[in-house]
Amino acid sequence: MKRNIKLNATRFIAGAFMIGALATSCTDLEIESTDSVITGESFNGVLEPTSFLDNMFNTLNGQIGDQANIFALQEVTTDAAIIPTRGSDWGDNGIWRQLHQHNWLTTHQFIQTAFLQWNTTHFQAAQVLSDLSVNATAEDRANAYFLRALGMWFVLDNWGQVPVRDPELSLFEDPIVLRGAEAVDQIVSDLNQAIEQLPAGAPMTNNNRPNKAAARYLLAKVLLNKHIYLDTEAASADMNQVISLVDQINGEGYDLQEGYFDLFRDSGDNETIWFLGAGVSNRIWNGLHYAQTSERDNTGGGWNGFATLSSYYDLFEGDPEINEEGSGQEERRGVVPTSGEPIGACDGCTDNNGDGIADASHIGLGFLIGQQYGADGTPLEDRAGAPLTFKRDFQDGDGNSSLINNDETTGIRLQKYAARYGSFNTHEIFFRYADAHLMKAEALFRSGGDATPLVNELRVLRGATPLGSVGAQELIDERGRELYAELWRRNDLIRFGQFTADWELKAPGAVGDETRNLFPIPASQVTLNPNLTQNPGY
């Protein structure tokens, strides 16, 4: 029987997760004890909604900018990212390896933390929307509708069920749980409210808060994936609405822009729909070697962790063994400089040591493979004195394919944000028009149309050869080429039925196991709320 869910904000959202969040002390999840976050009889509304929302957005910066938790769940569980253990580095009791191998448990730290974080996001937004929060302005409510939808969507997409509760009810009452159509309908309703109430905004402005275009983008994302949540075929009406939403975003001035890696600088452009004030240092340093340093930030070098599979690198046009300047790669694959650039040739760079070379301009962009170089052109070495050559394969000391006992040089590295522009920039792209453009192409394909012209429009702009025709495989591959390290790979692979496919170093028993399409509900939450049911396979 379908449940009648009230859309009035005072009859919405929280969950047993709040009991866990309030009863235990965890540094990065700690909730401040004020009457703005207490539920039940003590809840009198959020007293200062604007500052409360400021804190929510600041928290969101950390959630998205982190290399663990939701980022790890979206990227490290796929063919796009892998973190081998090199000696004792990045061992962490197997927490990274388990994600890539698809043998995570219900107690996995990142899964537990992300579940709490995103449920807290939509619960706190519901508090702002409560009728008791009498000081909330129209702008406050618009932001809260958007954040409530965003939090609910992340929970639905990753766990398949969303615990919800009226903020005014006691924490000891079991929260209801939304699944499937009920959850989608609530998210869509909130996003329609956000679209109506958020400001219009425009490209080249300070889009670090959501506007109408951001809400339309998220609604398109929800509708594109709706058939996955409902376990049905994609509906033409939903696909037509995706196309319409993207056209509306385009009509506001957002469009594709030349200069792929310039998009990831700390500056405005026509493609960025929404960026976060999150520092980009994680995206820069977690894959670079210890010997790759930056005078600009006075860093001691990279952290030598994150890498990608050679099969992912091979999605791009170009030589499979080299990515140096002049080797004929497509733009998105990037380049490995053989030395630093003169400071005069690098707009926005610094020269802190006065040698005439732009700081960190010897560090490449895109996919780093083969020999890496210092600022003066000297080939770099690893700590054992061997050439610093990033390799395609992951091997242990005996030459066996392995995720453990790797040396310092295994794995192709990814760099989307350039060290030369500074790792302390707080400008991480979250929603981008190129993604919307490809969503439109996919919606057209799923409703029986031809996606080829739209995909080729993007490919030509990125310096890639146009395709003769575009089907499902070409669409998922193009999304992989355009959107790597932007938190969308897991979502895309599931929608195209490829998340359970075989790839290098995945556990053999996980291949074809569709229960991996959803993460487990943390065991503690199932115990606290009997309305939650553990997902199949756990």
mmCIF file of N, CA, C and O in Angstrom, residues 77-154:
data_model
loop_
_atom_site.group_PDB
_atom_site.id
_atom_site.type_symbol
_atom_site.label_atom_id
_atom_site.label_comp_id
_atom_site.label_asym_id
_atom_site.label_seq_id
_atom_site.Cartn_x
_atom_site.Cartn_y
_atom_site.Cartn_z
ATOM 1 N N THR A 77 35.591 2.870 -5.813
ATOM 2 C CA THR A 77 34.848 1.632 -6.074
ATOM 3 C C THR A 77 34.741 1.322 -7.559
ATOM 4 O O THR A 77 34.097 0.331 -7.931
ATOM 5 N N THR A 78 35.360 2.121 -8.410
ATOM 6 C CA THR A 78 35.202 1.980 -9.859
ATOM 7 C C THR A 78 36.536 1.680 -10.525
ATOM 8 O O THR A 78 37.563 1.507 -9.873
ATOM 9 N N ASP A 79 36.508 1.674 -11.857
ATOM 10 C CA ASP A 79 37.724 1.481 -12.645
ATOM 11 C C ASP A 79 38.542 2.756 -12.767
ATOM 12 O O ASP A 79 39.623 2.751 -13.354
ATOM 13 N N ALA A 80 38.056 3.865 -12.204
ATOM 14 C CA ALA A 80 38.709 5.157 -12.389
ATOM 15 C C ALA A 80 39.764 5.454 -11.329
ATOM 16 O O ALA A 80 40.648 6.282 -11.563
ATOM 17 N N ALA A 81 39.678 4.821 -10.168
ATOM 18 C CA ALA A 81 40.616 5.138 -9.083
ATOM 19 C C ALA A 81 40.965 3.880 -8.308
ATOM 20 O O ALA A 81 40.106 3.009 -8.089
ATOM 21 N N ILE A 82 42.210 3.807 -7.887
ATOM 22 C CA ILE A 82 42.697 2.654 -7.137
ATOM 23 C C ILE A 82 43.854 3.133 -6.270
ATOM 24 O O ILE A 82 44.657 3.964 -6.689
ATOM 25 N N ILE A 83 43.920 2.612 -5.035
ATOM 26 C CA ILE A 83 44.982 2.999 -4.109
ATOM 27 C C ILE A 83 45.675 1.732 -3.636
ATOM 28 O O ILE A 83 45.213 1.061 -2.706
ATOM 29 N N PRO A 84 46.778 1.375 -4.264
ATOM 30 C CA PRO A 84 47.515 0.201 -3.810
ATOM 31 C C PRO A 84 48.288 0.509 -2.532
ATOM 32 O O PRO A 84 48.542 1.672 -2.209
ATOM 33 N N THR A 85 48.652 -0.526 -1.806
ATOM 34 C CA THR A 85 49.495 -0.367 -0.629
ATOM 35 C C THR A 85 50.949 -0.482 -1.055
ATOM 36 O O THR A 85 51.358 -1.470 -1.659
ATOM 37 N N ARG A 86 51.722 0.568 -0.757
ATOM 38 C CA ARG A 86 53.136 0.624 -1.138
ATOM 39 C C ARG A 86 53.947 0.542 0.156
ATOM 40 O O ARG A 86 54.059 1.539 0.873
ATOM 41 N N GLY A 87 54.511 -0.641 0.436
ATOM 42 C CA GLY A 87 55.113 -0.847 1.745
ATOM 43 C C GLY A 87 54.020 -0.777 2.787
ATOM 44 O O GLY A 87 53.058 -1.534 2.738
ATOM 45 N N SER A 88 54.148 0.162 3.718
ATOM 46 C CA SER A 88 53.078 0.370 4.698
ATOM 47 C C SER A 88 52.181 1.544 4.325
ATOM 48 O O SER A 88 51.142 1.756 4.960
ATOM 49 N N ASP A 89 52.568 2.309 3.313
ATOM 50 C CA ASP A 89 51.786 3.481 2.913
ATOM 51 C C ASP A 89 50.439 3.063 2.329
ATOM 52 O O ASP A 89 50.367 2.175 1.481
ATOM 53 N N TRP A 90 49.383 3.724 2.771
ATOM 54 C CA TRP A 90 48.026 3.533 2.279
ATOM 55 C C TRP A 90 47.499 2.129 2.592
ATOM 56 O O TRP A 90 46.580 1.652 1.937
ATOM 57 N N GLY A 91 48.089 1.480 3.597
ATOM 58 C CA GLY A 91 47.535 0.194 4.018
ATOM 59 C C GLY A 91 46.209 0.385 4.734
ATOM 60 O O GLY A 91 45.180 -0.136 4.322
ATOM 61 N N ASP A 92 46.220 1.150 5.824
ATOM 62 C CA ASP A 92 45.005 1.547 6.546
ATOM 63 C C ASP A 92 44.047 0.377 6.765
ATOM 64 O O ASP A 92 42.828 0.501 6.578
ATOM 65 N N ASN A 93 44.612 -0.769 7.130
ATOM 66 C CA ASN A 93 43.811 -1.965 7.400
ATOM 67 C C ASN A 93 42.928 -2.378 6.226
ATOM 68 O O ASN A 93 41.853 -2.965 6.413
ATOM 69 N N GLY A 94 43.372 -2.039 5.023
ATOM 70 C CA GLY A 94 42.672 -2.488 3.823
ATOM 71 C C GLY A 94 41.474 -1.669 3.429
ATOM 72 O O GLY A 94 40.730 -2.037 2.511
ATOM 73 N N ILE A 95 41.265 -0.517 4.080
ATOM 74 C CA ILE A 95 40.025 0.233 3.854
ATOM 75 C C ILE A 95 39.892 0.733 2.417
ATOM 76 O O ILE A 95 38.794 0.809 1.865
ATOM 77 N N TRP A 96 41.026 1.077 1.779
ATOM 78 C CA TRP A 96 40.980 1.534 0.385
ATOM 79 C C TRP A 96 40.870 0.349 -0.568
ATOM 80 O O TRP A 96 40.120 0.397 -1.546
ATOM 81 N N ARG A 97 41.607 -0.697 -0.293
ATOM 82 C CA ARG A 97 41.595 -1.872 -1.175
ATOM 83 C C ARG A 97 40.201 -2.498 -1.230
ATOM 84 O O ARG A 97 39.752 -2.956 -2.289
ATOM 85 N N GLN A 98 39.521 -2.549 -0.088
ATOM 86 C CA GLN A 98 38.196 -3.162 -0.049
ATOM 87 C C GLN A 98 37.222 -2.473 -1.001
ATOM 88 O O GLN A 98 36.380 -3.134 -1.624
ATOM 89 N N LEU A 99 37.325 -1.167 -1.120
ATOM 90 C CA LEU A 99 36.412 -0.442 -2.003
ATOM 91 C C LEU A 99 36.643 -0.843 -3.456
ATOM 92 O O LEU A 99 35.691 -1.118 -4.192
ATOM 93 N N HIS A 100 37.901 -0.858 -3.885
ATOM 94 C CA HIS A 100 38.171 -1.212 -5.279
ATOM 95 C C HIS A 100 37.824 -2.668 -5.559
ATOM 96 O O HIS A 100 37.348 -3.006 -6.650
ATOM 97 N N GLN A 101 38.039 -3.531 -4.587
ATOM 98 C CA GLN A 101 37.792 -4.952 -4.793
ATOM 99 C C GLN A 101 36.327 -5.349 -4.626
ATOM 100 O O GLN A 101 35.939 -6.463 -4.953
ATOM 101 N N HIS A 102 35.496 -4.435 -4.122
ATOM 102 C CA HIS A 102 34.070 -4.693 -3.885
ATOM 103 C C HIS A 102 33.848 -5.768 -2.826
ATOM 104 O O HIS A 102 32.905 -6.564 -2.923
ATOM 105 N N ASN A 103 34.676 -5.800 -1.790
ATOM 106 C CA ASN A 103 34.443 -6.731 -0.689
ATOM 107 C C ASN A 103 34.335 -5.990 0.642
ATOM 108 O O ASN A 103 34.774 -6.465 1.679
ATOM 109 N N TRP A 104 33.711 -4.792 0.583
ATOM 110 C CA TRP A 104 33.509 -4.008 1.799
ATOM 111 C C TRP A 104 32.495 -4.688 2.721
ATOM 112 O O TRP A 104 31.672 -5.497 2.285
ATOM 113 N N LEU A 105 32.529 -4.331 4.004
ATOM 114 C CA LEU A 105 31.632 -4.884 5.009
ATOM 115 C C LEU A 105 30.677 -3.803 5.512
ATOM 116 O O LEU A 105 30.847 -2.612 5.226
ATOM 117 N N THR A 106 29.702 -4.208 6.304
ATOM 118 C CA THR A 106 28.736 -3.246 6.858
ATOM 119 C C THR A 106 29.401 -2.281 7.838
ATOM 120 O O THR A 106 28.830 -1.246 8.171
ATOM 121 N N THR A 107 30.592 -2.630 8.297
ATOM 122 C CA THR A 107 31.304 -1.792 9.264
ATOM 123 C C THR A 107 32.340 -0.889 8.606
ATOM 124 O O THR A 107 33.116 -0.232 9.320
ATOM 125 N N HIS A 108 32.377 -0.830 7.280
ATOM 126 C CA HIS A 108 33.389 -0.011 6.594
ATOM 127 C C HIS A 108 33.246 1.450 7.026
ATOM 128 O O HIS A 108 32.156 2.035 6.965
ATOM 129 N N GLN A 109 34.343 2.041 7.446
ATOM 130 C CA GLN A 109 34.308 3.387 8.027
ATOM 131 C C GLN A 109 33.751 4.422 7.070
ATOM 132 O O GLN A 109 32.941 5.277 7.454
ATOM 133 N N PHE A 110 34.183 4.406 5.812
ATOM 134 C CA PHE A 110 33.726 5.422 4.863
ATOM 135 C C PHE A 110 32.231 5.286 4.594
ATOM 136 O O PHE A 110 31.526 6.293 4.418
ATOM 137 N N ILE A 111 31.744 4.055 4.528
ATOM 138 C CA ILE A 111 30.317 3.830 4.291
ATOM 139 C C ILE A 111 29.504 4.346 5.468
ATOM 140 O O ILE A 111 28.474 5.012 5.285
ATOM 141 N N GLN A 112 29.955 4.060 6.683
ATOM 142 C CA GLN A 112 29.244 4.536 7.871
ATOM 143 C C GLN A 112 29.241 6.059 7.942
ATOM 144 O O GLN A 112 28.204 6.685 8.200
ATOM 145 N N THR A 113 30.408 6.655 7.719
ATOM 146 C CA THR A 113 30.522 8.108 7.843
ATOM 147 C C THR A 113 29.684 8.820 6.795
ATOM 148 O O THR A 113 28.965 9.780 7.102
ATOM 149 N N ALA A 114 29.760 8.375 5.551
ATOM 150 C CA ALA A 114 28.997 9.026 4.487
ATOM 151 C C ALA A 114 27.496 8.909 4.734
ATOM 152 O O ALA A 114 26.731 9.855 4.483
ATOM 153 N N PHE A 115 27.051 7.761 5.230
ATOM 154 C CA PHE A 115 25.626 7.587 5.535
ATOM 155 C C PHE A 115 25.177 8.613 6.569
ATOM 156 O O PHE A 115 24.129 9.256 6.430
ATOM 157 N N LEU A 116 25.966 8.787 7.614
ATOM 158 C CA LEU A 116 25.635 9.773 8.634
ATOM 159 C C LEU A 116 25.680 11.194 8.087
ATOM 160 O O LEU A 116 24.812 12.019 8.372
ATOM 161 N N GLN A 117 26.694 11.496 7.304
ATOM 162 C CA GLN A 117 26.854 12.861 6.799
ATOM 163 C C GLN A 117 25.673 13.291 5.942
ATOM 164 O O GLN A 117 25.118 14.389 6.131
ATOM 165 N N TRP A 118 25.268 12.454 4.986
ATOM 166 C CA TRP A 118 24.228 12.884 4.045
ATOM 167 C C TRP A 118 22.839 12.826 4.663
ATOM 168 O O TRP A 118 21.965 13.627 4.302
ATOM 169 N N ASN A 119 22.615 11.914 5.618
ATOM 170 C CA ASN A 119 21.355 11.959 6.349
ATOM 171 C C ASN A 119 21.279 13.196 7.226
ATOM 172 O O ASN A 119 20.217 13.811 7.361
ATOM 173 N N THR A 120 22.410 13.591 7.810
ATOM 174 C CA THR A 120 22.433 14.821 8.599
ATOM 175 C C THR A 120 22.156 16.032 7.718
ATOM 176 O O THR A 120 21.451 16.968 8.133
ATOM 177 N N THR A 121 22.674 16.022 6.502
ATOM 178 C CA THR A 121 22.425 17.137 5.573
ATOM 179 C C THR A 121 20.938 17.335 5.347
ATOM 180 O O THR A 121 20.407 18.452 5.485
ATOM 181 N N HIS A 122 20.218 16.266 5.003
ATOM 182 C CA HIS A 122 18.793 16.487 4.693
ATOM 183 C C HIS A 122 17.967 16.722 5.948
ATOM 184 O O HIS A 122 16.966 17.447 5.923
ATOM 185 N N PHE A 123 18.403 16.166 7.090
ATOM 186 C CA PHE A 123 17.685 16.430 8.330
ATOM 187 C C PHE A 123 17.818 17.885 8.758
ATOM 188 O O PHE A 123 16.841 18.536 9.148
ATOM 189 N N GLN A 124 19.028 18.427 8.718
ATOM 190 C CA GLN A 124 19.223 19.815 9.113
ATOM 191 C C GLN A 124 18.485 20.770 8.177
ATOM 192 O O GLN A 124 17.950 21.796 8.617
ATOM 193 N N ALA A 125 18.426 20.437 6.893
ATOM 194 C CA ALA A 125 17.653 21.266 5.967
ATOM 195 C C ALA A 125 16.176 21.248 6.340
ATOM 196 O O ALA A 125 15.480 22.272 6.256
ATOM 197 N N ALA A 126 15.678 20.088 6.770
ATOM 198 C CA ALA A 126 14.283 19.996 7.197
ATOM 199 C C ALA A 126 14.024 20.849 8.432
ATOM 200 O O ALA A 126 12.936 21.406 8.602
ATOM 201 N N GLN A 127 15.013 20.972 9.295
ATOM 202 C CA GLN A 127 14.848 21.838 10.460
ATOM 203 C C GLN A 127 14.651 23.295 10.044
ATOM 204 O O GLN A 127 13.849 24.013 10.625
ATOM 205 N N VAL A 128 15.404 23.730 9.046
ATOM 206 C CA VAL A 128 15.238 25.100 8.547
ATOM 207 C C VAL A 128 13.845 25.279 7.961
ATOM 208 O O VAL A 128 13.216 26.338 8.108
ATOM 209 N N LEU A 129 13.325 24.236 7.298
ATOM 210 C CA LEU A 129 12.018 24.329 6.646
ATOM 211 C C LEU A 129 10.848 24.168 7.613
ATOM 212 O O LEU A 129 9.693 24.381 7.229
ATOM 213 N N SER A 130 11.125 23.821 8.849
ATOM 214 C CA SER A 130 10.055 23.676 9.829
ATOM 215 C C SER A 130 9.311 24.997 9.997
ATOM 216 O O SER A 130 9.902 26.081 9.975
ATOM 217 N N ASP A 131 8.008 24.889 10.212
ATOM 218 C CA ASP A 131 7.205 26.086 10.480
ATOM 219 C C ASP A 131 7.639 26.785 11.754
ATOM 220 O O ASP A 131 7.330 27.969 11.963
ATOM 221 N N LEU A 132 8.365 26.086 12.626
ATOM 222 C CA LEU A 132 8.859 26.689 13.850
ATOM 223 C C LEU A 132 10.055 27.600 13.604
ATOM 224 O O LEU A 132 10.399 28.414 14.467
ATOM 225 N N SER A 133 10.685 27.456 12.446
ATOM 226 C CA SER A 133 11.841 28.305 12.113
ATOM 227 C C SER A 133 11.323 29.587 11.481
ATOM 228 O O SER A 133 11.443 29.829 10.274
ATOM 229 N N VAL A 134 10.752 30.431 12.324
ATOM 230 C CA VAL A 134 10.006 31.598 11.847
ATOM 231 C C VAL A 134 10.921 32.675 11.264
ATOM 232 O O VAL A 134 10.450 33.578 10.572
ATOM 233 N N ASN A 135 12.206 32.609 11.540
ATOM 234 C CA ASN A 135 13.115 33.635 11.035
ATOM 235 C C ASN A 135 13.681 33.309 9.651
ATOM 236 O O ASN A 135 14.475 34.083 9.120
ATOM 237 N N ALA A 136 13.289 32.176 9.089
ATOM 238 C CA ALA A 136 13.821 31.784 7.785
ATOM 239 C C ALA A 136 13.269 32.681 6.691
ATOM 240 O O ALA A 136 12.049 32.856 6.562
ATOM 241 N N THR A 137 14.167 33.249 5.893
ATOM 242 C CA THR A 137 13.754 34.071 4.756
ATOM 243 C C THR A 137 13.412 33.179 3.570
ATOM 244 O O THR A 137 13.660 31.970 3.578
ATOM 245 N N ALA A 138 12.875 33.793 2.522
ATOM 246 C CA ALA A 138 12.576 33.040 1.301
ATOM 247 C C ALA A 138 13.847 32.425 0.727
ATOM 248 O O ALA A 138 13.842 31.280 0.246
ATOM 249 N N GLU A 139 14.959 33.159 0.798
ATOM 250 C CA GLU A 139 16.230 32.633 0.300
ATOM 251 C C GLU A 139 16.712 31.470 1.154
ATOM 252 O O GLU A 139 17.231 30.473 0.633
ATOM 253 N N ASP A 140 16.526 31.582 2.478
ATOM 254 C CA ASP A 140 16.893 30.482 3.371
ATOM 255 C C ASP A 140 16.115 29.220 2.997
ATOM 256 O O ASP A 140 16.679 28.124 2.908
ATOM 257 N N ARG A 141 14.830 29.370 2.802
ATOM 258 C CA ARG A 141 13.991 28.215 2.491
ATOM 259 C C ARG A 141 14.363 27.616 1.140
ATOM 260 O O ARG A 141 14.372 26.388 0.973
ATOM 261 N N ALA A 142 14.682 28.454 0.182
ATOM 262 C CA ALA A 142 15.087 27.948 -1.136
ATOM 263 C C ALA A 142 16.350 27.106 -1.019
ATOM 264 O O ALA A 142 16.451 26.012 -1.602
ATOM 265 N N ASN A 143 17.342 27.609 -0.271
ATOM 266 C CA ASN A 143 18.570 26.836 -0.068
ATOM 267 C C ASN A 143 18.292 25.542 0.690
ATOM 268 O O ASN A 143 18.892 24.499 0.400
ATOM 269 N N ALA A 144 17.374 25.600 1.649
ATOM 270 C CA ALA A 144 17.057 24.409 2.432
ATOM 271 C C ALA A 144 16.356 23.355 1.577
ATOM 272 O O ALA A 144 16.629 22.153 1.718
ATOM 273 N N TYR A 145 15.435 23.776 0.713
ATOM 274 C CA TYR A 145 14.806 22.810 -0.196
ATOM 275 C C TYR A 145 15.862 22.114 -1.049
ATOM 276 O O TYR A 145 15.827 20.900 -1.251
ATOM 277 N N PHE A 146 16.807 22.891 -1.553
ATOM 278 C CA PHE A 146 17.852 22.318 -2.391
ATOM 279 C C PHE A 146 18.704 21.330 -1.596
ATOM 280 O O PHE A 146 18.973 20.214 -2.051
ATOM 281 N N LEU A 147 19.139 21.728 -0.396
ATOM 282 C CA LEU A 147 20.008 20.864 0.401
ATOM 283 C C LEU A 147 19.276 19.620 0.885
ATOM 284 O O LEU A 147 19.876 18.534 0.983
ATOM 285 N N ARG A 148 17.991 19.747 1.178
ATOM 286 C CA ARG A 148 17.240 18.573 1.582
ATOM 287 C C ARG A 148 17.186 17.570 0.429
ATOM 288 O O ARG A 148 17.403 16.374 0.619
ATOM 289 N N ALA A 149 16.944 18.071 -0.774
ATOM 290 C CA ALA A 149 16.917 17.186 -1.942
ATOM 291 C C ALA A 149 18.286 16.572 -2.197
ATOM 292 O O ALA A 149 18.398 15.369 -2.508
ATOM 293 N N LEU A 150 19.333 17.369 -2.081
ATOM 294 C CA LEU A 150 20.685 16.870 -2.331
ATOM 295 C C LEU A 150 21.044 15.757 -1.342
ATOM 296 O O LEU A 150 21.559 14.697 -1.740
ATOM 297 N N GLY A 151 20.781 15.981 -0.053
ATOM 298 C CA GLY A 151 21.092 14.971 0.941
ATOM 299 C C GLY A 151 20.298 13.701 0.740
ATOM 300 O O GLY A 151 20.834 12.586 0.790
ATOM 301 N N MET A 152 19.003 13.839 0.490
ATOM 302 C CA MET A 152 18.161 12.669 0.264
ATOM 303 C C MET A 152 18.615 11.908 -0.971
ATOM 304 O O MET A 152 18.623 10.667 -0.985
ATOM 305 N N TRP A 153 18.990 12.645 -2.024
ATOM 306 C CA TRP A 153 19.386 11.969 -3.262
ATOM 307 C C TRP A 153 20.656 11.148 -3.068
ATOM 308 O O TRP A 153 20.753 10.009 -3.542
ATOM 309 N N PHE A 154 21.642 11.697 -2.366
ATOM 310 C CA PHE A 154 22.861 10.935 -2.129
ATOM 311 C C PHE A 154 22.560 9.664 -1.333
ATOM 312 O O PHE A 154 23.128 8.598 -1.602
#
